[in-house]
Short mmCIF file of C-alpha atoms in Angstrom, two decimals:
data_model
loop_
_atom_site.label_atom_id
_atom_site.label_comp_id
_atom_site.label_asym_id
_atom_site.label_seq_id
_atom_site.Cartn_x
_atom_site.Cartn_y
_atom_site.Cartn_z
CA UNK A 5 135.88 95.73 29.71
CA UNK A 6 135.24 93.13 32.19
CA UNK A 7 132.43 90.62 30.52
CA UNK A 8 132.57 92.32 27.12
CA UNK A 9 132.80 88.96 25.09
CA UNK A 10 135.04 86.78 27.99
CA UNK A 11 137.92 90.00 27.35
CA UNK A 12 139.41 92.39 30.23
CA UNK A 13 141.30 95.72 29.96
CA UNK A 14 144.98 94.99 29.06
CA UNK A 15 145.87 97.79 31.91
CA UNK A 16 143.61 95.99 34.60
CA UNK A 17 144.58 92.64 33.20
CA UNK A 18 148.15 93.48 33.88
CA UNK A 19 147.89 95.35 36.53
CA UNK A 20 146.28 92.04 38.33
CA UNK A 21 148.38 89.58 37.61
CA UNK A 22 150.87 91.41 38.66
CA UNK A 23 149.57 92.32 42.17
CA UNK A 24 149.10 89.09 42.37
CA UNK A 25 152.90 87.46 40.95
CA UNK A 26 154.50 89.60 44.54
CA UNK A 27 151.15 88.35 47.02
CA UNK A 28 152.59 85.16 46.34
CA UNK A 29 156.30 86.57 46.88
CA UNK A 30 155.42 88.29 49.81
CA UNK A 31 153.22 84.98 51.56
CA UNK A 32 156.42 83.63 51.41
CA UNK A 33 158.44 86.09 53.54
CA UNK A 34 155.43 86.64 55.93
CA UNK A 35 157.73 86.17 58.67
CA UNK A 36 161.50 87.83 57.97
CA UNK A 37 162.86 90.30 60.37
CA UNK A 38 165.46 91.61 57.56
CA UNK A 39 161.56 92.92 55.66
CA UNK A 40 159.78 95.79 56.76
CA UNK A 41 158.40 96.80 53.49
CA UNK A 42 158.15 96.26 49.69
CA UNK A 43 157.60 98.47 46.58
CA UNK A 44 155.30 99.22 44.50
CA UNK A 45 157.39 99.51 41.00
CA UNK A 46 160.39 100.72 40.30
CA UNK A 47 160.17 104.30 38.30
CA UNK A 48 156.82 103.95 36.28
CA UNK A 49 157.40 105.63 33.66
CA UNK A 50 154.40 107.63 32.21
CA UNK A 51 155.28 107.00 29.23
CA UNK A 52 152.72 108.72 26.25
CA UNK A 53 150.71 109.93 29.46
CA UNK A 54 150.11 113.84 29.87
CA UNK A 55 152.32 114.72 27.45
CA UNK A 56 151.43 117.95 26.02
CA UNK A 57 152.76 117.99 22.54
CA UNK A 58 153.15 114.55 20.74
CA UNK A 59 155.81 116.72 17.58
CA UNK A 60 157.78 118.15 20.74
CA UNK A 61 158.26 115.31 22.58
CA UNK A 62 158.02 113.76 26.14
CA UNK A 63 157.43 117.54 28.37
CA UNK A 64 154.23 117.43 30.00
CA UNK A 65 151.38 119.38 30.37
CA UNK A 66 150.53 121.90 33.17
CA UNK A 67 147.64 120.95 35.82
CA UNK A 68 144.24 122.01 35.00
CA UNK A 69 143.35 125.21 36.00
CA UNK A 70 147.79 126.77 36.14
CA UNK A 71 148.70 129.89 33.92
CA UNK A 72 152.58 127.83 33.51
CA UNK A 73 153.98 126.59 30.24
CA UNK A 74 154.56 122.92 28.96
CA UNK A 75 158.14 121.11 29.68
CA UNK A 76 159.33 120.17 27.64
CA UNK A 77 162.63 118.68 29.48
CA UNK A 78 163.63 115.22 29.35
CA UNK A 79 166.87 112.73 29.53
CA UNK A 80 167.91 112.30 26.34
CA UNK A 81 170.76 108.94 25.28
CA UNK A 82 171.48 108.18 22.18
CA UNK A 83 168.74 108.18 19.66
CA UNK A 84 165.75 110.11 20.83
CA UNK A 85 161.68 110.39 18.31
CA UNK A 86 159.70 111.73 19.84
CA UNK A 87 156.15 110.40 20.55
CA UNK A 88 155.07 111.44 16.75
CA UNK A 89 158.53 110.27 15.21
CA UNK A 90 158.49 107.39 16.94
CA UNK A 91 154.47 106.55 15.46
CA UNK A 92 155.46 106.97 11.74
CA UNK A 93 158.80 104.92 12.34
CA UNK A 94 156.13 102.09 13.24
CA UNK A 95 154.67 102.26 9.75
CA UNK A 96 156.90 102.88 7.70
CA UNK A 97 157.96 106.26 7.19
CA UNK A 98 161.78 107.08 7.81
CA UNK A 99 162.30 109.68 10.22
CA UNK A 100 165.14 112.14 11.00
CA UNK A 101 165.61 111.75 14.20
CA UNK A 102 168.28 113.21 16.79
CA UNK A 103 170.92 111.16 18.22
CA UNK A 104 172.17 112.58 22.50
CA UNK A 105 174.61 112.31 24.49
CA UNK A 106 175.78 113.19 27.53
CA UNK A 107 177.83 116.32 27.63
CA UNK A 108 177.83 119.58 26.68
CA UNK A 109 174.77 120.04 23.68
CA UNK A 110 172.65 118.38 25.47
CA UNK A 111 172.88 119.66 28.96
CA UNK A 112 173.54 123.59 28.54
CA UNK A 113 172.39 124.31 24.77
CA UNK A 114 170.69 121.99 24.56
CA UNK A 115 170.66 120.54 21.67
CA UNK A 116 171.32 116.55 20.16
CA UNK A 117 175.13 115.79 19.05
CA UNK A 118 173.81 114.75 15.54
CA UNK A 119 170.43 113.66 12.98
CA UNK A 120 170.59 110.28 11.38
CA UNK A 121 168.42 109.38 9.14
CA UNK A 122 165.90 106.51 10.77
CA UNK A 123 164.12 103.63 8.86
CA UNK A 124 164.87 104.34 5.32
CA UNK A 125 164.20 101.47 4.21
CA UNK A 126 160.58 102.26 5.29
CA UNK A 127 160.13 99.19 7.61
CA UNK A 128 156.55 99.07 9.12
CA UNK A 129 156.24 97.13 12.53
CA UNK A 130 152.60 96.48 11.84
CA UNK A 131 152.26 93.56 10.29
CA UNK A 132 150.35 93.20 6.99
CA UNK A 133 147.83 91.67 8.46
CA UNK A 134 147.04 93.82 11.23
CA UNK A 135 145.28 97.15 10.64
CA UNK A 136 148.59 99.07 11.14
CA UNK A 137 149.53 101.95 13.90
CA UNK A 138 146.54 101.84 16.93
CA UNK A 139 147.10 105.54 17.54
CA UNK A 140 146.49 106.20 13.12
CA UNK A 141 143.45 104.02 14.37
CA UNK A 142 142.66 106.72 16.86
CA UNK A 143 142.83 109.55 14.67
CA UNK A 144 145.98 110.77 16.53
CA UNK A 145 147.71 111.12 12.81
CA UNK A 146 146.99 111.06 9.19
CA UNK A 147 148.80 109.14 6.24
CA UNK A 148 148.32 112.72 3.57
CA UNK A 149 146.90 110.72 0.44
CA UNK A 150 148.36 114.20 -1.38
CA UNK A 151 152.24 114.40 -0.21
CA UNK A 152 152.66 110.26 1.00
CA UNK A 153 153.78 112.40 4.44
CA UNK A 154 152.24 111.99 8.04
CA UNK A 155 150.60 114.47 9.45
CA UNK A 156 150.02 115.21 13.82
CA UNK A 157 146.05 115.52 14.43
CA UNK A 158 144.95 115.64 17.56
CA UNK A 159 148.80 116.82 18.93
CA UNK A 160 147.12 116.75 22.84
CA UNK A 161 145.60 113.45 22.35
CA UNK A 162 147.12 112.68 25.32
CA UNK A 163 147.13 115.35 27.94
CA UNK A 164 145.15 116.90 30.45
CA UNK A 165 145.84 113.61 33.11
CA UNK A 166 147.44 113.94 36.50
CA UNK A 167 149.46 110.45 36.14
CA UNK A 168 150.09 110.12 40.05
CA UNK A 169 147.06 110.50 40.96
CA UNK A 170 145.13 109.26 38.41
CA UNK A 171 147.12 105.88 37.03
CA UNK A 172 149.90 105.69 38.89
CA UNK A 173 148.05 106.29 42.46
CA UNK A 174 144.92 103.85 42.06
CA UNK A 175 146.75 100.85 40.97
CA UNK A 176 149.73 101.11 44.11
CA UNK A 177 146.83 101.73 46.39
CA UNK A 178 144.90 98.97 45.40
CA UNK A 179 148.21 97.36 45.04
CA UNK A 180 148.54 97.89 48.95
CA UNK A 181 145.94 96.66 49.97
CA UNK A 182 146.40 92.99 48.43
CA UNK A 183 150.23 93.30 50.05
CA UNK A 184 148.83 94.42 52.71
CA UNK A 185 146.33 92.26 54.38
CA UNK A 186 148.50 89.30 52.94
CA UNK A 187 151.09 90.12 55.85
CA UNK A 188 149.17 91.67 58.46
CA UNK A 189 147.73 88.78 59.33
CA UNK A 190 150.73 86.64 58.55
CA UNK A 191 153.48 88.62 60.84
CA UNK A 192 150.72 90.89 62.64
CA UNK A 193 152.61 94.44 62.04
CA UNK A 194 151.30 96.83 59.24
CA UNK A 195 153.20 96.39 55.39
CA UNK A 196 156.02 99.28 54.65
CA UNK A 197 154.82 100.42 51.48
CA UNK A 198 157.97 102.52 49.50
CA UNK A 199 156.82 105.00 46.08
CA UNK A 200 160.04 104.54 44.40
CA UNK A 201 159.10 107.63 41.65
CA UNK A 202 161.90 108.52 39.22
CA UNK A 203 164.56 110.93 40.30
CA UNK A 204 162.81 114.35 40.03
CA UNK A 205 165.84 116.04 38.37
CA UNK A 206 165.40 112.76 35.05
CA UNK A 207 161.21 112.83 35.87
CA UNK A 208 158.57 114.24 33.34
CA UNK A 209 156.00 114.12 35.80
CA UNK A 210 155.01 115.84 38.79
CA UNK A 211 155.51 114.41 42.48
CA UNK A 212 152.02 113.54 43.06
CA UNK A 213 149.42 114.92 46.29
CA UNK A 214 148.95 111.19 48.04
CA UNK A 215 146.84 110.95 51.27
CA UNK A 216 148.30 109.36 54.35
CA UNK A 217 144.03 106.58 53.88
CA UNK A 218 144.90 107.17 50.39
CA UNK A 219 147.96 104.55 50.87
CA UNK A 220 148.67 103.31 54.20
CA UNK A 221 152.06 102.83 55.45
CA UNK A 222 153.67 105.00 52.58
CA UNK A 223 156.89 106.42 52.57
CA UNK A 224 159.02 107.85 50.04
CA UNK A 225 161.39 106.61 48.31
CA UNK A 226 162.45 108.95 45.72
CA UNK A 227 165.68 107.74 43.95
CA UNK A 228 168.72 109.97 43.63
CA UNK A 229 171.82 110.11 41.77
CA UNK A 230 174.62 112.91 41.06
CA UNK A 231 173.36 112.18 37.52
CA UNK A 232 176.46 113.77 34.82
CA UNK A 233 178.50 112.02 37.29
CA UNK A 234 176.17 108.71 36.33
CA UNK A 235 175.81 109.19 32.75
CA UNK A 236 179.39 110.76 32.32
CA UNK A 237 180.83 107.74 34.25
CA UNK A 238 183.52 109.88 35.54
CA UNK A 239 183.68 112.00 38.66
CA UNK A 240 184.34 116.09 38.58
CA UNK A 241 184.54 117.47 42.01
CA UNK A 242 185.68 121.26 40.00
CA UNK A 243 181.97 120.50 37.62
CA UNK A 244 178.68 119.36 37.51
CA UNK A 245 175.17 121.02 35.85
CA UNK A 246 171.93 121.97 37.25
CA UNK A 247 169.89 119.59 35.09
CA UNK A 248 166.66 121.28 36.30
CA UNK A 249 168.13 125.72 34.62
CA UNK A 250 170.54 123.32 32.33
CA UNK A 251 173.40 125.92 33.94
CA UNK A 252 176.75 124.95 34.40
CA UNK A 253 178.38 125.13 37.94
CA UNK A 254 181.56 125.61 39.15
CA UNK A 255 183.76 124.42 42.28
CA UNK A 256 182.96 122.01 44.44
CA UNK A 257 181.09 123.96 47.72
CA UNK A 258 178.50 123.83 44.78
CA UNK A 259 178.33 121.27 43.33
CA UNK A 260 178.00 120.01 46.84
CA UNK A 261 174.99 122.91 47.93
CA UNK A 262 173.02 122.14 44.69
CA UNK A 263 172.78 118.25 44.91
CA UNK A 264 171.77 118.80 48.85
CA UNK A 265 169.63 120.96 47.97
CA UNK A 266 168.04 118.21 45.62
CA UNK A 267 168.13 115.32 47.91
CA UNK A 268 165.77 118.36 51.07
CA UNK A 269 163.67 119.47 47.77
CA UNK A 270 163.33 115.83 47.78
CA UNK A 271 162.55 115.08 51.19
CA UNK A 272 159.85 117.60 51.16
CA UNK A 273 157.80 115.51 48.88
CA UNK A 274 157.76 113.68 52.28
CA UNK A 275 156.51 116.53 54.41
CA UNK A 276 154.59 118.03 52.22
CA UNK A 277 152.78 116.51 49.23
CA UNK A 278 152.80 112.69 51.36
CA UNK A 279 151.43 114.83 54.54
CA UNK A 280 154.55 113.73 56.47
CA UNK A 281 155.49 110.33 55.59
CA UNK A 282 158.98 109.19 56.10
CA UNK A 283 161.60 109.65 53.82
CA UNK A 284 164.35 106.49 52.36
CA UNK A 285 165.82 107.67 49.17
CA UNK A 286 165.25 104.36 47.57
CA UNK A 287 167.95 104.18 45.25
CA UNK A 288 171.85 106.24 44.83
CA UNK A 289 174.93 104.82 44.07
CA UNK A 290 178.11 105.56 41.80
CA UNK A 291 179.40 103.83 38.85
CA UNK A 292 182.41 102.13 39.30
CA UNK A 293 183.44 101.61 35.60
CA UNK A 294 184.68 105.40 34.99
CA UNK A 295 186.39 106.05 32.36
CA UNK A 296 190.29 105.76 32.57
CA UNK A 297 189.73 103.11 35.23
CA UNK A 298 192.01 99.90 35.32
CA UNK A 299 189.89 98.32 38.14
CA UNK A 300 193.34 98.53 40.96
CA UNK A 301 193.76 101.90 42.22
CA UNK A 302 189.08 103.62 43.06
CA UNK A 303 190.27 107.25 43.91
CA UNK A 304 187.41 108.89 41.21
CA UNK A 305 184.48 106.72 42.25
CA UNK A 306 185.76 106.93 45.90
CA UNK A 307 185.30 110.81 45.55
CA UNK A 308 182.22 110.82 43.41
CA UNK A 309 180.67 108.04 46.86
CA UNK A 310 181.85 110.02 49.46
CA UNK A 311 180.51 113.21 48.02
CA UNK A 312 176.80 111.56 47.53
CA UNK A 313 176.92 109.66 51.13
CA UNK A 314 178.82 113.54 52.64
CA UNK A 315 175.08 114.97 50.41
CA UNK A 316 172.30 112.55 51.83
CA UNK A 317 174.10 113.01 55.68
CA UNK A 318 174.25 117.31 55.47
CA UNK A 319 169.78 115.99 55.16
CA UNK A 320 169.83 113.53 57.91
CA UNK A 321 167.87 111.24 55.10
CA UNK A 322 168.36 108.01 55.68
CA UNK A 323 169.57 105.77 51.88
CA UNK A 324 170.08 102.46 50.20
CA UNK A 325 172.89 101.86 47.74
CA UNK A 326 172.18 100.87 44.51
CA UNK A 327 174.20 97.95 44.37
CA UNK A 328 175.55 94.12 45.43
CA UNK A 329 175.67 92.15 42.74
CA UNK A 330 177.11 88.61 43.34
CA UNK A 331 178.62 87.66 40.01
CA UNK A 332 179.52 91.07 39.57
CA UNK A 333 182.94 91.17 37.28
CA UNK A 334 185.00 93.88 35.51
CA UNK A 335 184.40 93.18 31.80
CA UNK A 336 180.73 92.05 31.76
CA UNK A 337 179.67 94.57 35.01
CA UNK A 338 176.18 94.47 36.51
CA UNK A 339 175.05 91.85 33.68
CA UNK A 340 172.02 94.10 33.47
CA UNK A 341 171.92 96.63 30.25
CA UNK A 342 175.80 97.65 30.45
CA UNK A 343 175.34 98.99 33.65
CA UNK A 344 178.57 98.42 36.76
CA UNK A 345 177.37 99.91 40.07
CA UNK A 346 177.42 97.20 42.42
CA UNK A 347 179.52 97.92 45.70
CA UNK A 348 181.14 94.49 45.30
CA UNK A 349 182.99 92.65 42.33
CA UNK A 350 184.48 89.28 42.06
CA UNK A 351 187.69 90.28 39.81
CA UNK A 352 188.58 92.58 42.73
CA UNK A 353 188.54 90.25 45.71
CA UNK A 354 192.35 88.48 45.86
CA UNK A 355 194.03 86.10 45.13
CA UNK A 356 194.64 83.18 47.77
CA UNK A 357 196.16 79.76 47.72
CA UNK A 358 196.48 77.07 50.10
CA UNK A 359 193.33 75.32 52.18
CA UNK A 360 192.28 77.91 53.10
CA UNK A 361 191.85 79.92 49.93
CA UNK A 362 187.25 79.96 49.58
CA UNK A 363 187.42 81.57 52.75
CA UNK A 364 189.15 84.19 54.75
CA UNK A 365 186.07 85.28 57.73
CA UNK A 366 189.48 88.05 58.77
CA UNK A 367 188.26 89.89 55.47
CA UNK A 368 184.80 90.83 54.89
CA UNK A 369 185.67 93.63 52.73
CA UNK A 370 187.50 91.19 50.11
CA UNK A 371 185.38 92.06 47.34
CA UNK A 372 184.14 95.43 47.62
CA UNK A 373 185.19 99.06 45.97
CA UNK A 374 186.06 101.90 47.46
CA UNK A 375 183.94 100.10 50.40
CA UNK A 376 186.33 103.35 52.70
CA UNK A 377 183.72 105.85 51.51
CA UNK A 378 180.45 103.72 52.66
CA UNK A 379 182.16 101.47 55.48
CA UNK A 380 181.57 104.92 58.07
CA UNK A 381 180.72 105.16 60.32
CA UNK A 382 176.77 106.87 62.11
CA UNK A 383 174.93 107.10 64.55
CA UNK A 384 172.07 104.21 64.89
CA UNK A 385 170.76 104.59 67.36
CA UNK A 386 169.93 108.53 69.06
CA UNK A 387 168.86 108.38 72.65
CA UNK A 388 167.24 112.47 71.77
CA UNK A 389 166.36 114.37 68.04
CA UNK A 390 169.37 114.69 66.33
CA UNK A 391 170.28 117.60 64.70
CA UNK A 392 173.37 116.48 62.70
CA UNK A 393 174.55 113.03 61.69
CA UNK A 394 177.62 113.96 58.85
CA UNK A 395 181.73 112.04 59.01
CA UNK A 396 184.09 113.47 57.19
CA UNK A 397 186.19 111.28 55.81
CA UNK A 398 189.41 113.58 55.08
CA UNK A 399 189.68 114.97 58.08
CA UNK A 400 188.42 111.33 59.99
CA UNK A 401 185.80 113.16 62.23
CA UNK A 402 182.08 111.81 62.52
CA UNK A 403 180.34 114.41 64.56
CA UNK A 404 176.51 113.79 66.11
CA UNK A 405 174.78 116.13 67.30
CA UNK A 406 170.85 115.86 68.77
CA UNK A 407 168.49 116.88 71.13
CA UNK A 408 166.32 115.55 74.66
CA UNK A 409 163.80 116.72 75.98
CA UNK A 410 163.40 114.00 78.80
CA UNK A 411 165.73 111.62 80.36
CA UNK A 412 166.43 108.26 78.89
CA UNK A 413 167.79 105.28 80.44
CA UNK A 414 169.43 104.32 77.04
CA UNK A 415 172.22 105.44 75.43
CA UNK A 416 173.04 106.06 71.40
CA UNK A 417 175.03 103.94 69.93
CA UNK A 418 177.22 105.36 67.55
CA UNK A 419 178.74 102.28 64.47
CA UNK A 420 182.40 102.23 63.90
CA UNK A 421 183.54 99.69 61.89
CA UNK A 422 187.28 98.69 62.05
CA UNK A 423 188.17 99.44 58.71
CA UNK A 424 188.19 103.03 59.90
CA UNK A 425 189.47 102.64 63.44
CA UNK A 426 191.10 98.77 63.50
CA UNK A 427 191.39 99.52 67.22
CA UNK A 428 189.99 100.83 70.62
CA UNK A 429 193.57 103.11 70.51
CA UNK A 430 192.75 104.57 66.86
CA UNK A 431 189.20 106.57 68.27
CA UNK A 432 188.93 109.44 70.32
CA UNK A 433 186.33 110.12 71.82
CA UNK A 434 184.99 113.68 73.13
CA UNK A 435 181.56 114.28 74.57
CA UNK A 436 179.15 117.25 76.22
CA UNK A 437 180.11 118.15 79.51
CA UNK A 438 179.48 115.34 82.51
CA UNK A 439 178.18 112.47 79.56
CA UNK A 440 180.05 109.46 80.05
CA UNK A 441 180.76 106.22 77.81
CA UNK A 442 182.08 102.96 77.04
CA UNK A 443 183.07 100.65 73.96
CA UNK A 444 182.28 97.19 73.03
CA UNK A 445 183.84 95.75 70.95
CA UNK A 446 182.01 93.33 67.55
CA UNK A 447 184.90 90.63 64.89
CA UNK A 448 184.61 93.32 61.97
CA UNK A 449 183.49 96.62 64.15
CA UNK A 450 182.91 98.86 67.88
CA UNK A 451 180.64 100.01 68.90
CA UNK A 452 180.72 103.84 71.32
CA UNK A 453 177.73 103.73 73.63
CA UNK A 454 177.24 106.95 75.13
CA UNK A 455 174.82 108.55 77.66
CA UNK A 456 174.35 111.96 78.39
CA UNK A 457 174.77 114.05 82.06
CA UNK A 458 171.93 116.14 81.33
CA UNK A 459 169.07 116.50 80.38
CA UNK A 460 165.17 118.74 79.81
CA UNK A 461 164.07 121.23 77.69
CA UNK A 462 165.99 121.37 74.42
CA UNK A 463 169.95 120.34 75.92
CA UNK A 464 171.96 120.05 73.01
CA UNK A 465 174.75 116.79 72.99
CA UNK A 466 177.52 116.41 71.01
CA UNK A 467 179.94 113.34 69.64
CA UNK A 468 182.69 112.81 68.49
CA UNK A 469 185.06 110.46 67.11
CA UNK A 470 188.44 111.64 65.58
CA UNK A 471 190.28 109.09 63.98
CA UNK A 472 192.49 108.43 60.29
CA UNK A 473 191.98 110.41 57.69
CA UNK A 474 192.24 110.14 54.67
CA UNK A 475 193.80 112.35 51.47
CA UNK A 476 191.28 112.66 48.61
CA UNK A 477 192.05 113.16 45.08
CA UNK A 478 192.63 116.11 44.05
CA UNK A 479 191.31 116.66 40.78
CA UNK A 480 192.41 119.69 38.29
CA UNK A 481 190.52 121.64 35.30
CA UNK A 482 191.41 120.82 32.49
CA UNK A 483 190.22 122.39 29.07
CA UNK A 484 187.91 119.41 28.45
CA UNK A 485 185.31 119.77 31.54
CA UNK A 486 182.92 116.71 29.95
CA UNK A 487 186.18 114.49 28.56
#
C-alpha cells in the first residue's frame, strides 16, 4: 500500500499514471471546437475478476443474492485455455487446450475445433530466481506431491466481485474528475465522458449501474458489431447466429430484427442503467478484407455496411464508424492485429498522371471503400422530436418524421451527399401539406432546409427525399453456411 516503505500498489500506480498522461493530452486539446469529450478506456476487460470457476473458463458469477447460475458464455478464438490452465502453463505444466474458430462448432455447438497439447516441453514462464506463480503462492492452486500434477484448491478465488461498480466505476470517476477539471477551467463548458464498455454480445461482465453523481456528463458509448460478419469476414444476408442463445437465424428480415433488438438493448442501458444518459455507439463497422475479396469491387462490404447503418437508423442512434486509417493498404490492412476495417485505403486511390496527380479537390471520395453505404443522407438538425430518420439505399429514399409542439423559426436541415444525388434535379422532395423547402448547394453536398406549415400539440411532420436507387448484391444460401 501507499506509504509502505515507499512502495505503491501496482493498480493505483498504473491508473494514476494513465490518468496523468491523458491529462497532459487534454491540456493540448482545450479550445478545439471539434472535441466534446473523452473515453475512459477502450473496452476494459475484467480479466480474472468475478470468474465463477477458474477451471471452466471466464464465465462470470451471478450478482450477490441472485438465483441465476454462473454464465459460461465467452467468445473464444484460437487457443483458449481456462484461467487455471493458464496458471499451470506458466508454471511449466503441459495442458490440453481447445482451439476455437468462429464457425458452427463454437457458435452453435459450443465446442472447439480440436484439442492441442500446449507446452509439451514443460517450459516455465517464471524465472528460476523467482518464487513462481503468484496465484500458487496465494493458495489458489498447488502441485500434488504424489502425482506432481496441478490441483485447483480455490476455483472461486476471484468470484463475487462486481467489476463494473467496484473496479471500473471508481477508476472512471477519478479519471473523469481530473480531466474535467482541466477542461472546464479552460473551455468553460462540460467535458463529456464516454463509457466504452465491450459489446454486450462479447462481454463476460454485466453493464454496471452508473448514477449521474458517480460520473457526471457520462455518455453510454458501448460498442456494437455484427459479430458473425466481423469474425468470419463474410457477409451473409440469409444466415447469422444469435450470440446470446447460440441458435441459428435464417432470413434477412430475422437477422435485421435481431440486430435491431441488440442495439435497442444498448440504448436502454443509457436510459436505465445510466439514468437517462444519451447513447452514442462508440464503435461499429465492417471488415473490408472479406473472404474472396479481390479489392477491385466491394459488393458484400457495401451490403454489410448498409445493413449496419440501417439497424442504427432503426433505433435513431448516433454512432462513430471504426475506422479511418490513412496508411491502410490491401496487404497490411490497418497495421494492427491483422484488422482491415478502414473506410479508406491507399490502394483504392485512383492512379493519376500529369501536373495534378497529387491533388484532386473534386474527388473527396477517392480511396474510400463502399462509400455509397456510409455517405448517406440524414437530418442533421430537426425542428421537433424525431420519430424516424432513415435511408433506403436500394429504393433511393430518405425519410424523416418528427413531431412539433410549438412553432419554430428555424428549419429542419437534411444533409444530402452529391455521391447520392449529384444535382438538384436528382432529388424529389416531398413534405407534409403546407410545408416549404429550399436547397442550399455546397461543393460536395446539398442541405435541404424544411419549414413546417403547422404547429401545435403533437403535430406530425414528414419529409421525404427520393433519389437514385442502387441494386444490392443478392446472395443465395449455399450448403456451407460458414464458408
